[in-house]
Amino acid sequence: VYKRQLLMNLTLSASGFNGTIPSTFQNLAQLTYLDFNSNQLEGTIPEFLGYLTKLAKIDLSKNQFRGEIPVSIGSLSNLEILDLSSNNLTGEIPIALGNLNNLSNLNLTHNRVTCKPINLKTDHCSDFVALRCYCTWTTP
């Protein structure tokens, strides 16, 4: 899978994977869809995911990721769906997520994140799931 630089969709949900996301995945420059939900992945969410600029969907829900949400994810201008629910994430939700103009679904439930109000620059934030943190989401 690592040498498939033209790979666009990668779905490995409920596959029994554990450990961390390998750094060699950063070479998948054409990746638009990344789904690793319902595994036992751990460690921090890799910063390099924010450099895979074609990503439209990231689903890392129901794993054991810890630490903060990488600020680099806020630079994914094509991102429509971000599901990081049911992990052990902590820290503040990056203000950079407000830059995600195409984001229509954000799920950060069942984590221990805190946040400040973020001004979302989008007209189609129709499916924001409750964050289970004290936030006020506003749209222009």
CSV table of C-alpha atoms in Angstrom, one decimal:
chain,number,residue,atom,x,y,z
A,1,VAL,CA,0.0,0.0,0.0
A,2,TYR,CA,2.9,2.4,0.7
A,3,LYS,CA,4.2,2.3,-2.9
A,4,ARG,CA,0.8,3.1,-4.3
A,5,GLN,CA,1.2,6.8,-4.6
A,6,LEU,CA,-1.8,7.1,-6.8
A,7,LEU,CA,-4.1,5.5,-4.2
A,8,MET,CA,-7.1,7.7,-3.7
A,9,ASN,CA,-9.4,5.8,-1.2
A,10,LEU,CA,-8.1,3.9,1.7
A,11,THR,CA,-10.6,2.1,4.0
A,12,LEU,CA,-9.3,-0.1,6.7
A,13,SER,CA,-12.2,0.2,9.2
A,14,ALA,CA,-12.7,-2.5,11.8
A,15,SER,CA,-9.6,-4.4,10.6
A,16,GLY,CA,-8.0,-5.1,14.0
A,17,PHE,CA,-5.1,-2.8,13.3
A,18,ASN,CA,-3.0,-1.5,16.3
A,19,GLY,CA,0.0,0.7,16.7
A,20,THR,CA,0.5,4.0,14.9
A,21,ILE,CA,-0.2,5.3,11.4
A,22,PRO,CA,3.0,4.6,9.6
A,23,SER,CA,5.0,7.7,8.4
A,24,THR,CA,5.2,6.1,4.9
A,25,PHE,CA,1.5,7.1,4.4
A,26,GLN,CA,2.7,10.6,3.9
A,27,ASN,CA,3.7,9.6,0.4
A,28,LEU,CA,0.1,9.0,-0.6
A,29,ALA,CA,-0.3,12.5,-2.1
A,30,GLN,CA,-3.4,11.6,-4.1
A,31,LEU,CA,-5.4,10.3,-1.1
A,32,THR,CA,-8.9,11.8,-0.9
A,33,TYR,CA,-10.5,9.4,1.5
A,34,LEU,CA,-8.9,8.0,4.7
A,35,ASP,CA,-11.0,5.7,6.9
A,36,PHE,CA,-9.3,3.9,9.9
A,37,ASN,CA,-12.3,3.9,12.2
A,38,SER,CA,-12.9,1.1,14.8
A,39,ASN,CA,-9.4,-0.2,15.2
A,40,GLN,CA,-6.9,0.0,18.1
A,41,LEU,CA,-4.6,2.7,16.6
A,42,GLU,CA,-2.8,4.8,19.2
A,43,GLY,CA,-0.3,7.5,19.6
A,44,THR,CA,-0.8,11.0,18.3
A,45,ILE,CA,-2.6,11.8,15.1
A,46,PRO,CA,0.3,12.4,12.6
A,47,GLU,CA,1.0,16.0,11.6
A,48,PHE,CA,1.6,14.8,8.1
A,49,LEU,CA,-2.1,14.2,7.5
A,50,GLY,CA,-2.4,17.9,7.2
A,51,TYR,CA,0.0,17.8,4.2
A,52,LEU,CA,-2.1,15.4,2.2
A,53,THR,CA,-3.9,18.3,0.5
A,54,LYS,CA,-6.4,16.3,-1.5
A,55,LEU,CA,-8.1,14.7,1.6
A,56,ALA,CA,-11.8,15.3,1.6
A,57,LYS,CA,-12.7,12.8,4.4
A,58,ILE,CA,-10.8,11.7,7.5
A,59,ASP,CA,-12.4,9.1,9.8
A,60,LEU,CA,-10.2,8.1,12.7
A,61,SER,CA,-13.0,7.5,15.1
A,62,LYS,CA,-13.2,4.7,17.7
A,63,ASN,CA,-9.4,4.3,18.2
A,64,GLN,CA,-7.1,5.2,21.0
A,65,PHE,CA,-5.4,8.3,19.7
A,66,ARG,CA,-4.2,10.7,22.3
A,67,GLY,CA,-2.8,14.2,22.4
A,68,GLU,CA,-3.9,17.2,20.5
A,69,ILE,CA,-5.6,17.6,17.1
A,70,PRO,CA,-2.8,18.6,14.6
A,71,VAL,CA,-3.0,22.2,13.6
A,72,SER,CA,-2.0,21.2,10.1
A,73,ILE,CA,-5.4,19.7,9.5
A,74,GLY,CA,-6.7,23.3,9.3
A,75,SER,CA,-4.9,23.6,6.0
A,76,LEU,CA,-6.8,20.9,4.2
A,77,SER,CA,-8.9,23.1,2.0
A,78,ASN,CA,-10.8,20.1,0.4
A,79,LEU,CA,-11.8,18.5,3.7
A,80,GLU,CA,-15.5,17.9,4.0
A,81,ILE,CA,-15.7,15.3,6.8
A,82,LEU,CA,-13.6,15.1,9.9
A,83,ASP,CA,-14.5,12.4,12.4
A,84,LEU,CA,-12.1,12.0,15.3
A,85,SER,CA,-14.8,10.9,17.8
A,86,SER,CA,-14.3,8.3,20.5
A,87,ASN,CA,-10.6,8.7,21.1
A,88,ASN,CA,-8.5,10.1,24.0
A,89,LEU,CA,-7.8,13.5,22.4
A,90,THR,CA,-7.1,16.4,24.7
A,91,GLY,CA,-6.1,20.1,24.4
A,92,GLU,CA,-7.8,22.9,22.6
A,93,ILE,CA,-9.5,22.4,19.2
A,94,PRO,CA,-7.2,24.3,16.8
A,95,ILE,CA,-8.6,27.6,15.6
A,96,ALA,CA,-7.2,26.7,12.2
A,97,LEU,CA,-10.2,24.4,11.8
A,98,GLY,CA,-12.1,27.6,11.1
A,99,ASN,CA,-10.2,27.8,7.8
A,100,LEU,CA,-11.9,24.6,6.5
A,101,ASN,CA,-14.3,26.2,4.0
A,102,ASN,CA,-15.7,22.9,2.7
A,103,LEU,CA,-16.2,21.3,6.0
A,104,SER,CA,-19.8,20.0,6.4
A,105,ASN,CA,-19.4,17.3,9.1
A,106,LEU,CA,-17.2,17.6,12.2
A,107,ASN,CA,-17.5,15.0,15.0
A,108,LEU,CA,-15.2,15.3,18.0
A,109,THR,CA,-17.6,13.7,20.6
A,110,HIS,CA,-16.3,11.4,23.3
A,111,ASN,CA,-12.9,13.1,23.7
A,112,ARG,CA,-11.5,15.5,26.3
A,113,VAL,CA,-11.0,18.5,24.2
A,114,THR,CA,-11.6,22.1,25.1
A,115,CYS,CA,-12.2,24.9,22.7
A,116,LYS,CA,-12.7,28.6,22.1
A,117,PRO,CA,-15.3,29.9,19.7
A,118,ILE,CA,-14.2,29.3,16.1
A,119,ASN,CA,-15.6,31.4,13.2
A,120,LEU,CA,-16.4,28.8,10.5
A,121,LYS,CA,-16.0,30.3,7.1
A,122,THR,CA,-18.5,28.1,5.3
A,123,ASP,CA,-22.1,28.2,4.2
A,124,HIS,CA,-22.7,24.4,4.4
A,125,CYS,CA,-21.8,23.4,8.0
A,126,SER,CA,-25.1,21.6,8.2
A,127,ASP,CA,-24.0,18.5,10.1
A,128,PHE,CA,-21.9,19.6,13.0
A,129,VAL,CA,-22.2,17.0,15.7
A,130,ALA,CA,-22.3,18.1,19.4
A,131,LEU,CA,-18.7,18.5,20.5
A,132,ARG,CA,-19.1,17.6,24.2
A,133,CYS,CA,-17.0,20.5,25.1
A,134,TYR,CA,-17.9,24.1,25.9
A,135,CYS,CA,-17.9,25.7,22.5
A,136,THR,CA,-19.9,28.3,20.6
A,137,TRP,CA,-19.8,27.7,16.9
A,138,THR,CA,-20.7,30.7,14.7
A,139,THR,CA,-21.0,31.1,11.0
A,140,PRO,CA,-20.7,34.4,9.2
